[in-house]
Coordinates of C-alpha atoms in Angstrom, one line a residue:
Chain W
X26 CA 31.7 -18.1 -18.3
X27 CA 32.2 -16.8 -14.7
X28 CA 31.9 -13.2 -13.7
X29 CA 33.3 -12.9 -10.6
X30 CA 31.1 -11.0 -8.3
X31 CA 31.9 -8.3 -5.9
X32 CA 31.8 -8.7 -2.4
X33 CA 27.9 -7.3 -1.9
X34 CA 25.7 -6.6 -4.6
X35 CA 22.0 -5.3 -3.7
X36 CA 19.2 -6.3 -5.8
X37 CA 16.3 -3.7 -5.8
X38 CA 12.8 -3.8 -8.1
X39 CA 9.6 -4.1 -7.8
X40 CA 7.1 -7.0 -7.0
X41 CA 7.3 -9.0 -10.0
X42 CA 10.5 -7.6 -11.6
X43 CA 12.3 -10.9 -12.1
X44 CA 14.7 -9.5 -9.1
X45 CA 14.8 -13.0 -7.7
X46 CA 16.1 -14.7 -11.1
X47 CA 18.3 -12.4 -11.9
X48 CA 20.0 -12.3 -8.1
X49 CA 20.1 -16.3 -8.8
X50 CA 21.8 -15.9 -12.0
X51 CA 24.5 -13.7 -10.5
X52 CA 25.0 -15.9 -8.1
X53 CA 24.8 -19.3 -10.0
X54 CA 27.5 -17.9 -12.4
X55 CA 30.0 -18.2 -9.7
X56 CA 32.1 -21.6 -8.8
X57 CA 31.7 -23.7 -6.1
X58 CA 27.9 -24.3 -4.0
X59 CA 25.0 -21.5 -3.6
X60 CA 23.5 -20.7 -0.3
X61 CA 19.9 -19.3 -0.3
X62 CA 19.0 -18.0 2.8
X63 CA 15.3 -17.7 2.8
X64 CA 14.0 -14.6 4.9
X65 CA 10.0 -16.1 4.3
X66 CA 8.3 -17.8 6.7
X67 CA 5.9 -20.4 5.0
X68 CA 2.9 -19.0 7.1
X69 CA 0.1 -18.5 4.6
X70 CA -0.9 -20.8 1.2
X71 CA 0.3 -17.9 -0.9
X72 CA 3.4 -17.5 0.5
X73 CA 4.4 -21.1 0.4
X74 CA 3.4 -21.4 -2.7
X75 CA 6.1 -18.7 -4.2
X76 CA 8.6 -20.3 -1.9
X77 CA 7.8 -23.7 -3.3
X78 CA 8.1 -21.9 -7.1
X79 CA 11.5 -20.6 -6.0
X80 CA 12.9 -23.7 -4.9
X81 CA 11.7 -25.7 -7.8
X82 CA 13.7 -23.2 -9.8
X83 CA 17.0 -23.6 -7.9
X84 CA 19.2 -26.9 -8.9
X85 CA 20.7 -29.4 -6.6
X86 CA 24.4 -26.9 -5.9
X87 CA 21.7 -24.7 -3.8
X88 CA 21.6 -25.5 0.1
X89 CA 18.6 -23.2 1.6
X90 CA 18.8 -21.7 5.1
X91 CA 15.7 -20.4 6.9
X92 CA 16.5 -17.0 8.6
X93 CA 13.0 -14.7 8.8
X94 CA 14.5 -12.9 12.0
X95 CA 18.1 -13.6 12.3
X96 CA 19.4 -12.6 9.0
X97 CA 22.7 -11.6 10.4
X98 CA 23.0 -14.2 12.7
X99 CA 23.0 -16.4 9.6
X100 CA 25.4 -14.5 7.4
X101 CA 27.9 -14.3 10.5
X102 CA 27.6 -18.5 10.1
X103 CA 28.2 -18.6 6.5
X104 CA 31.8 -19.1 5.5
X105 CA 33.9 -19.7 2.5
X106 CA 32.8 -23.0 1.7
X107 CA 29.4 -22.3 1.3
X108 CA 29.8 -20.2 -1.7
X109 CA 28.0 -17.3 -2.8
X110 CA 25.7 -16.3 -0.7
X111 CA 21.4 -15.3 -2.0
X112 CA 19.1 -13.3 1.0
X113 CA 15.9 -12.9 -0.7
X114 CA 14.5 -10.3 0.6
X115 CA 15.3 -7.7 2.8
X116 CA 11.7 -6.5 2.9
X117 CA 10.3 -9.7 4.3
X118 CA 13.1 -9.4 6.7
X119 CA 11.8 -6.5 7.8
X120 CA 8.1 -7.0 7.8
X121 CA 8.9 -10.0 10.1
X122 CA 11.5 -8.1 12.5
X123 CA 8.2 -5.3 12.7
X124 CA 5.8 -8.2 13.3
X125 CA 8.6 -9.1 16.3
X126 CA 8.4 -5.8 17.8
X127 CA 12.1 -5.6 17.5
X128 CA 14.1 -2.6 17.1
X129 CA 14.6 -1.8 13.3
X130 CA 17.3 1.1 13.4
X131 CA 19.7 -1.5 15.7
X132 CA 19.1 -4.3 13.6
X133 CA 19.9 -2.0 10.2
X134 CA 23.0 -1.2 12.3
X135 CA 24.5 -4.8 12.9
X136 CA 23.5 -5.5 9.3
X137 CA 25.6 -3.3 8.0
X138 CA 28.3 -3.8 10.3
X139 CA 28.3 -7.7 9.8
X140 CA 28.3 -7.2 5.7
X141 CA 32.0 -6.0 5.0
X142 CA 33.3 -8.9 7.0
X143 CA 31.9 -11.9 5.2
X144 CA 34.2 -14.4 3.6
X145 CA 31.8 -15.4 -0.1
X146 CA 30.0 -12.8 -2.5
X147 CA 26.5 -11.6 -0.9
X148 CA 23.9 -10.8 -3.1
X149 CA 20.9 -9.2 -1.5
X150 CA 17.5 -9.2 -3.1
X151 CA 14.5 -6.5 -1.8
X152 CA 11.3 -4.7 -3.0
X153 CA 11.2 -1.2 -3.3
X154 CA 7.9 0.1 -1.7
X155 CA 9.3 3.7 -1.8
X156 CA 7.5 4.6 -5.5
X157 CA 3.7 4.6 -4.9
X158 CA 1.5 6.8 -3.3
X159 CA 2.2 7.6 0.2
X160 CA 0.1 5.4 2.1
X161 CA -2.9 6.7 4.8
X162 CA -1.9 3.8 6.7
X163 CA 0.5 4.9 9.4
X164 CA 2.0 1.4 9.5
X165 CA 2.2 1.1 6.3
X166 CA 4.2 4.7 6.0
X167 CA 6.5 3.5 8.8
X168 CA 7.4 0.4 6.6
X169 CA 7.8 2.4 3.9
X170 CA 10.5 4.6 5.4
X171 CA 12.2 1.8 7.4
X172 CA 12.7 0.2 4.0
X173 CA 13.9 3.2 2.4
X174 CA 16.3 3.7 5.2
X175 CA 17.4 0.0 5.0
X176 CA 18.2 0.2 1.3
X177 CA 20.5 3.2 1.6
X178 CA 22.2 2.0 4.6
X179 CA 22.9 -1.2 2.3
X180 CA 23.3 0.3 -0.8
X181 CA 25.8 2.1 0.9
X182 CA 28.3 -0.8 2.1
X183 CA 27.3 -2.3 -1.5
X184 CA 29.6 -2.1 -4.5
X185 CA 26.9 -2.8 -7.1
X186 CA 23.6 -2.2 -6.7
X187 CA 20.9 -2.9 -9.6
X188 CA 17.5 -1.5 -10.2
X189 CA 15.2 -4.0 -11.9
X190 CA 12.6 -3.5 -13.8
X191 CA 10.2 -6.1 -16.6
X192 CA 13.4 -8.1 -15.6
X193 CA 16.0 -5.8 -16.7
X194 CA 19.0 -3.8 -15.0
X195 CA 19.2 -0.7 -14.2
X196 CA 22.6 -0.2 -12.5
X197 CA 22.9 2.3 -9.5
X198 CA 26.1 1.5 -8.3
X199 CA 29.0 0.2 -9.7
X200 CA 32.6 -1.4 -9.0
X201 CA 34.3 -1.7 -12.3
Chain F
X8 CA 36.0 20.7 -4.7
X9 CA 33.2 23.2 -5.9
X10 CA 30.7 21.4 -8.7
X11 CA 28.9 24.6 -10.6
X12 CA 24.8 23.6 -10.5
X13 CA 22.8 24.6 -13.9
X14 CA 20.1 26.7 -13.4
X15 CA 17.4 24.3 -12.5
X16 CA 17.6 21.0 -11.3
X17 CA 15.3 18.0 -10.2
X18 CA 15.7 15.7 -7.8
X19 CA 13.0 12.8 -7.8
X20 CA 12.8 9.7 -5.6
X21 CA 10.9 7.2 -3.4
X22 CA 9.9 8.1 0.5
X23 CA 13.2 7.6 1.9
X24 CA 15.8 7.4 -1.1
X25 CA 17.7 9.5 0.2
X26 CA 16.5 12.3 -1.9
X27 CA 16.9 15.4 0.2
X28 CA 20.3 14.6 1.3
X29 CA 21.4 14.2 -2.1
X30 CA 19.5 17.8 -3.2
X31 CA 21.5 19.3 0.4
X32 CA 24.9 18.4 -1.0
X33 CA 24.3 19.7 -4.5
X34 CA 23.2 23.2 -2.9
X35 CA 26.3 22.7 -0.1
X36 CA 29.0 22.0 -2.9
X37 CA 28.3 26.0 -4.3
X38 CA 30.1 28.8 -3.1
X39 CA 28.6 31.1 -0.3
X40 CA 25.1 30.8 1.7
X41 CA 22.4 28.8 0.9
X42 CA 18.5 29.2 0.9
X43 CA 15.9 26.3 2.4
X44 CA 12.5 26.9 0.8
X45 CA 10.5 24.4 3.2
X46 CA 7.1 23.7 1.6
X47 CA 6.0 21.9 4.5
X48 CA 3.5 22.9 7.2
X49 CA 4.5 22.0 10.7
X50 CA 0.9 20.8 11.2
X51 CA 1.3 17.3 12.6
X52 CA 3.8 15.6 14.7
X53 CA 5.5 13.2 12.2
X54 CA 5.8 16.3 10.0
X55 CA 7.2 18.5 12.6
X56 CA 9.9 15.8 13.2
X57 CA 10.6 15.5 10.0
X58 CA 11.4 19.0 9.6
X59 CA 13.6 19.3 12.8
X60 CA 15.7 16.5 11.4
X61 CA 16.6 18.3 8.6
X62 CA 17.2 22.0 10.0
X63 CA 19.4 19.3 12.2
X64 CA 21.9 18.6 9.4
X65 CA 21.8 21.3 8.0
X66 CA 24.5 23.6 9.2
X67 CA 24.9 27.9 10.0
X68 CA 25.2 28.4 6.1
X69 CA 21.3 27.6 5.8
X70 CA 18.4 30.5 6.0
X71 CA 15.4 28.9 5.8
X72 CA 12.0 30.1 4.3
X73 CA 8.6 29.0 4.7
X74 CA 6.4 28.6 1.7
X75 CA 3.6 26.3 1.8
X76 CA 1.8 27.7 -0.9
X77 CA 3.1 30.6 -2.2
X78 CA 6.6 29.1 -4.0
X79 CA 6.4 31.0 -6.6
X80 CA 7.0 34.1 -4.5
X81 CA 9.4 32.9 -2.5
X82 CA 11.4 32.1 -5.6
X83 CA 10.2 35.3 -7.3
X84 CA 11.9 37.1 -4.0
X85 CA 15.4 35.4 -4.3
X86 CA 18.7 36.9 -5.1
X87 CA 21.5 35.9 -6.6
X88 CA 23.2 36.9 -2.7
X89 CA 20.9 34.1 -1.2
X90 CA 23.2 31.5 -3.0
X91 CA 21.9 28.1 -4.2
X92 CA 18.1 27.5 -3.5
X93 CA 16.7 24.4 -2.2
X94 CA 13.3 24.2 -2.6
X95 CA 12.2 20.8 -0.5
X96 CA 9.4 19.6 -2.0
X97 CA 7.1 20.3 -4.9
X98 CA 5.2 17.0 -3.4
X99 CA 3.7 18.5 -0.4
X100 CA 3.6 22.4 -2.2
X101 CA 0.8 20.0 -4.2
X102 CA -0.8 18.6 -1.5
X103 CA -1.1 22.1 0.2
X104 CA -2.5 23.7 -2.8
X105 CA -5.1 21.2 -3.6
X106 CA -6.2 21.8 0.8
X107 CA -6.3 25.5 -0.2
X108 CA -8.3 24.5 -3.2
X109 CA -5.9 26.5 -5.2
X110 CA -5.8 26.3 -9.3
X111 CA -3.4 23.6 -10.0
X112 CA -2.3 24.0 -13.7
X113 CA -2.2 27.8 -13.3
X114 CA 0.0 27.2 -10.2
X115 CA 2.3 24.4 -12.3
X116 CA 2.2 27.7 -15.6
X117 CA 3.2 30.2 -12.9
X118 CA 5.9 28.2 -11.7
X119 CA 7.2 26.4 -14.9
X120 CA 7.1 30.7 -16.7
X121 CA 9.1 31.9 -13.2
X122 CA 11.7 29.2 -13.5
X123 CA 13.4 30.3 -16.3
X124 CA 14.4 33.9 -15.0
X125 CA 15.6 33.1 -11.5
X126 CA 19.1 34.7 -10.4
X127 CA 20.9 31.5 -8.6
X128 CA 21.1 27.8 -9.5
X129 CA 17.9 26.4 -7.8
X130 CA 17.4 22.4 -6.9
X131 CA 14.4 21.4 -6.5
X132 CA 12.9 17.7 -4.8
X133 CA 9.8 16.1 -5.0
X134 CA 8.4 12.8 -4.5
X135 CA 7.6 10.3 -7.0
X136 CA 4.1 8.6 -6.5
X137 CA 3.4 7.5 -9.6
X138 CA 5.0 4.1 -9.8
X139 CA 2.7 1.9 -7.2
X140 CA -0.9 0.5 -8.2
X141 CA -3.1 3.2 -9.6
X142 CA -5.0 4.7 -6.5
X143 CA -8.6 2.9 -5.3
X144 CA -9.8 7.0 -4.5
X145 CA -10.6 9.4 -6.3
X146 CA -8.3 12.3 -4.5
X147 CA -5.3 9.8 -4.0
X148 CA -5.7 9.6 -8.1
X149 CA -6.1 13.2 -9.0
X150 CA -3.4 13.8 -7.1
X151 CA -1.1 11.4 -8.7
X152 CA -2.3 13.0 -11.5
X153 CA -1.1 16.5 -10.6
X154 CA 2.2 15.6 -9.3
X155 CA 3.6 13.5 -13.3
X156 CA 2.2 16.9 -14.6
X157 CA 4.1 18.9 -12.3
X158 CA 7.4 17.0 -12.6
X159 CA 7.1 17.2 -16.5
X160 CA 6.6 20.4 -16.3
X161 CA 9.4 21.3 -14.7
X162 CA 11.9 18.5 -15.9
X163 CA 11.2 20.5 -18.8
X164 CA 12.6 23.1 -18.2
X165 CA 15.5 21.7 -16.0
X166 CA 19.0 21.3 -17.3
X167 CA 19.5 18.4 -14.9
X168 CA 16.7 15.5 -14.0
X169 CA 18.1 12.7 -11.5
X170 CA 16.1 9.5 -9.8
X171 CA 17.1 8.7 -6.4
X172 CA 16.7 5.0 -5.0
X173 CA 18.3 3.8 -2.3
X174 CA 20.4 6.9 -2.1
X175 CA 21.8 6.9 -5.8
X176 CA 21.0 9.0 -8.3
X177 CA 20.3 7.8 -12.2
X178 CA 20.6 10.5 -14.6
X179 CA 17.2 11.4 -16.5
X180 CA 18.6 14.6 -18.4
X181 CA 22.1 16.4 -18.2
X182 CA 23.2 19.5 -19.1
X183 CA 27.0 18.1 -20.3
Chain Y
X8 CA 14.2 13.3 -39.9
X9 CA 13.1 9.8 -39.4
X10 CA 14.6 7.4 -37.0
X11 CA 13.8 3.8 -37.5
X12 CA 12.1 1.9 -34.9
X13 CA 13.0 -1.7 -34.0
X14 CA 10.6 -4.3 -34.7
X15 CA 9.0 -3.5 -31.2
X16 CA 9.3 -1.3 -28.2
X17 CA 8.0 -1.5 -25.1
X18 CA 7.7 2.0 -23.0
X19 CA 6.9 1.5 -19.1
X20 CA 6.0 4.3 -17.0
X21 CA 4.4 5.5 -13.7
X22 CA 0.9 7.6 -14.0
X23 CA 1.2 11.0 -16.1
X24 CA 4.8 9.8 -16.4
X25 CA 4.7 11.4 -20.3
X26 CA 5.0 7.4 -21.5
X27 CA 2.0 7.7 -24.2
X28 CA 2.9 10.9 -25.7
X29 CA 6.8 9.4 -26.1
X30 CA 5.4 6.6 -27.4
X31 CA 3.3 8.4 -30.1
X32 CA 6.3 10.4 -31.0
X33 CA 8.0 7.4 -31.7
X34 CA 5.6 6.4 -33.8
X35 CA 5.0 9.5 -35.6
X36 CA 8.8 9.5 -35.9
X37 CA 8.1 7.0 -38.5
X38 CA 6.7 7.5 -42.7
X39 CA 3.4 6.5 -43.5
X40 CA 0.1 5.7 -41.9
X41 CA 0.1 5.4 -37.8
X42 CA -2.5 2.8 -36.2
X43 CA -3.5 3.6 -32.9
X44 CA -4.8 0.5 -30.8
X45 CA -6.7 1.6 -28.0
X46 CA -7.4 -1.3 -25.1
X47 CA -9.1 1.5 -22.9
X48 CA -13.2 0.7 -23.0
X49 CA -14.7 4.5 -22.7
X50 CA -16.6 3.1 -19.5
X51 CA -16.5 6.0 -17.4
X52 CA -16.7 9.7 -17.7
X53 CA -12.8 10.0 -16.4
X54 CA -11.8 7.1 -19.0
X55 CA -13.7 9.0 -21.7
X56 CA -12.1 12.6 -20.8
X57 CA -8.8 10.9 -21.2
X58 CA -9.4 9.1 -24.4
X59 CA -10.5 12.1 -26.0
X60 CA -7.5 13.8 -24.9
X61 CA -5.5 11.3 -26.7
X62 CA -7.1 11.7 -29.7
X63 CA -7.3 15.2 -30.0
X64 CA -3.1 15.3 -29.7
X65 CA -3.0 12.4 -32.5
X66 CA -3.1 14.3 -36.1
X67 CA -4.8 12.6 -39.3
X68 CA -1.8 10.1 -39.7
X69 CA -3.7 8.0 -37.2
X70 CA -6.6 5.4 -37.3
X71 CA -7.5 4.1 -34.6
X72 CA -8.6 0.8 -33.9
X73 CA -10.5 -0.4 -30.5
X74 CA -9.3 -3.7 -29.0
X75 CA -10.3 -4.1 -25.1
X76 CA -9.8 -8.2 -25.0
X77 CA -9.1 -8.8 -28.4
X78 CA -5.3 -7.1 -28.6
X79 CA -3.8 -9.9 -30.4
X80 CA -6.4 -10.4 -33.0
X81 CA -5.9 -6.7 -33.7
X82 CA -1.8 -7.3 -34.1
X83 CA -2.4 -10.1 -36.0
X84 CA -4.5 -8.4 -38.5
X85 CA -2.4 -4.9 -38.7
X86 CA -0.5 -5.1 -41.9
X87 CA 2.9 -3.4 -43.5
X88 CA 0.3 -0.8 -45.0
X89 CA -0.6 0.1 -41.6
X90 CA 2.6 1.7 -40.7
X91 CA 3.7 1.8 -37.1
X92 CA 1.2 0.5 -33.9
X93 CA 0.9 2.3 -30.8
X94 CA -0.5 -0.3 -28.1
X95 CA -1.7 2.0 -25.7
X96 CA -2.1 0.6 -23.2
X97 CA -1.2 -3.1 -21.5
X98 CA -2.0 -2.5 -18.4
X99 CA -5.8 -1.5 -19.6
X100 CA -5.8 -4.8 -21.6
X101 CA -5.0 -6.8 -18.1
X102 CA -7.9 -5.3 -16.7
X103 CA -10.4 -5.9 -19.2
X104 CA -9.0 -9.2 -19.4
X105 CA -9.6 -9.9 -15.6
X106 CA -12.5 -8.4 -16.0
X107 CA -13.7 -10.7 -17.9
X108 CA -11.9 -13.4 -16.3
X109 CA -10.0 -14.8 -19.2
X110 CA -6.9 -16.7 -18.3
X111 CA -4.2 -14.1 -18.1
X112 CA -1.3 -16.5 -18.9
X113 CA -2.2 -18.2 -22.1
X114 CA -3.5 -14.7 -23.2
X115 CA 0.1 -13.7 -22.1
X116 CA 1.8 -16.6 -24.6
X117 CA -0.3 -16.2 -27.2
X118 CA 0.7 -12.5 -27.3
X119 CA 4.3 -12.9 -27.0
X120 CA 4.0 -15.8 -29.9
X121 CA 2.6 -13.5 -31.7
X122 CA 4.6 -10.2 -32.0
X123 CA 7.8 -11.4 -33.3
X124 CA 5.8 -12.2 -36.4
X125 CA 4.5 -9.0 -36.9
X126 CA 4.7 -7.0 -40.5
X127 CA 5.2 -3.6 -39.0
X128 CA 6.9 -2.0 -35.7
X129 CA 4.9 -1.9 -32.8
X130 CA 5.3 0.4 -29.7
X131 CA 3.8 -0.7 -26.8
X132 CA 2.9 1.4 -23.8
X133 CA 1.9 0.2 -20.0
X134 CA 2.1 1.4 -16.3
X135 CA 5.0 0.6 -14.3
X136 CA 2.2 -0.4 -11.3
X137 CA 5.1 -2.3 -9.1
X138 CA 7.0 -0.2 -7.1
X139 CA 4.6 0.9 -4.1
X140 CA 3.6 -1.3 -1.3
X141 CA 2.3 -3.9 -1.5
X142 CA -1.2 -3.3 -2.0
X143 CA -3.4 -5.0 1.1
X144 CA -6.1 -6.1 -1.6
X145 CA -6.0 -9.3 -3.2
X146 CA -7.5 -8.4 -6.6
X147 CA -4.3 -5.4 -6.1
X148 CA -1.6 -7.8 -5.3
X149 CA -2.7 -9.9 -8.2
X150 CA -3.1 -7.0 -10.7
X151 CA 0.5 -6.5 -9.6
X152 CA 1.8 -9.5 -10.0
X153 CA 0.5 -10.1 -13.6
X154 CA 1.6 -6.4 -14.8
X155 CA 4.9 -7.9 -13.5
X156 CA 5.0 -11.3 -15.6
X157 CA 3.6 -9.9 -18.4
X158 CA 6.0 -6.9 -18.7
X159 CA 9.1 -9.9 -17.9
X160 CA 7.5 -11.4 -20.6
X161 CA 6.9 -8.8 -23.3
X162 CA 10.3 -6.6 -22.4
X163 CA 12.3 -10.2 -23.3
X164 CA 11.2 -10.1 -27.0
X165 CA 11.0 -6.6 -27.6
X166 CA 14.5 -5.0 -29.0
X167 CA 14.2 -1.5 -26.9
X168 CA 12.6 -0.7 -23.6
X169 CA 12.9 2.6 -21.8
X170 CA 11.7 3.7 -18.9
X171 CA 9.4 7.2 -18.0
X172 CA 9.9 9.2 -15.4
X173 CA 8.6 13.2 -15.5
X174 CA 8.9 12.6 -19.4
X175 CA 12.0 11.6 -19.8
X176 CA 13.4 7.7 -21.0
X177 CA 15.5 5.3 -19.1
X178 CA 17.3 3.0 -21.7
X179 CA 16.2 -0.4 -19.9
X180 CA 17.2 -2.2 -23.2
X181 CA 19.0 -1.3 -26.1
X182 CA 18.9 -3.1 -29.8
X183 CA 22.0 -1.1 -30.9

């Protein structure tokens, strides 16, 4: 059976959460193709080895776009036809767009601007960082915050938005 | 549309979840003025920023008091004419009473024993930290330590417990 | 007045989150004899403090048994006449585990095989470790990730798993 998704859903949890499968299972119970747009960037053995271990999990309706910097770029590109949509994650989008030196706040902005106007279901995946300790790294602080930002500047354009945790659902936000 | 606040309620989140904002509208939805207790010290830059943005939203109803360490006084000294208290946050109230070198579980009793008999409805925020790996030092541990005493000692007594993430509360205890 | 547990029960939680003393309330919730299955090794003077603390709040109900590897051997020989089992805690167990570099994903199966066969309920406690940056340590980020899979894999055959924060539950997952 199909439950018809809303138009952006936000997938939130920690690292190891099952946040990925269950953002692939929303979006694999719609009709029609899959789009994963992949915000990694393949650069060290670890990394490419989860990417790998994602893709082996996805089926052939799944068509994967590469996007570690422009994220928006590539959801202004997606249209109708290529079904729902899967960004997984926002925080790698981010730690790469810091690695860039490019300006976080304007980027959150187009993002957020960008998401009510997309023609398929969205479903963003990201980590949240926000719950530990508060780190003595200054860097790491500053991602901290710009992630916390990030997920209440999406959360709030979202109509459902899910906390997961040992692979269950909290729900945050809802439509219905 | 004025929402009556219990007594005592706690506001917990992530850096960033939007915690403080949530806490100002609670206090901003009561009738008459409102009180900022601001446990923070202006002692670094970051900080002093920090504290500017908020004074920044909030607006001419706002008296402000500083109490880095003595909270318990401050609260002690308020009436029910100071209107709704926001007491932002029992995170760094910690952290400055462990650099005083101050008692911590006969500050936390103190607190937890004033609480009950206050005049107005007070919120109070504070930082959860005990979510992320389990702290390599010693201090970073204690005071993770500290701070899930602290918060069950005074979700305790609170009629109303929330957790913020990405701006949206989830309801740990409710008075209704 | 006794409320019957499910079969088993998993109950995450940050540090000091109030998740062990839940969980032995749970337990003591139930009639008979309580068995208390400790995974912490008394290695340290801070790991001793605490597991004194625990058993000076359990009453004479209790027996404890010590299991720091050997947690399934332990379930396995628990009996109906043993009443309810407190597993505290799973997060412990990984560490000893890695410690003593057993392989952390056929302990992981042979664990989940095991506890839907069980004669008694069980209760099972660990730390919610996930949900602060990701740590910059290897030996972290891996800790992380197999708290992760093994709470996906244990919250998927337990009936109810609720989540602490400042003492107070989250229903993650529900039997009724």
């Amino acid at each position: 059976m199909t439950k018809s998704l809303p138009p952006l859903t936000l997938v939130l949890g920690g690292a190891r959460s099952g946040k990925s499968r269950y953002a692939e299972a929303l979006v694999e119970g719609q009709s029609g193709r899959c789009t994963y747009i992949a915000t990694a960037e393949p650069g060290d053995v670890e990394m490419a080895r989860r990417i790998a271990e994602h893709q082996a999990r996805r089926g052939v309706r799944w068509r994967t776009i590469e996007a570690p910097l422009d994220l928006v770029g590539a959801l202004e590109r997606s249209s109708e036809s290529d079904g729902a949509v899967l960004v997984d994650c926002l925080t790698l989008w981010l730690s790469n767009l810091l690695g860039a030196e490019r300006d976080i706040a304007a980027e959150t902005r187009r993002l957020v601007e960008v998401l009510p106007h997309l023609d398929g279901a969205v479903v963003m995946v990201s980590n949240e960082v926000g719950l530990g300790i508060v780190p003595a790294n200054a860097l790491a602080r500053a991602f901290v915050d710009h992630a916390g930002r990030l997920h209440q500047a999406v959360a709030g354009v979202a109509q459902s938005v899910v906390f997961l945790s040992a692979g269950l659902p909290l729900t945050l936000k809802s439509s219905s």
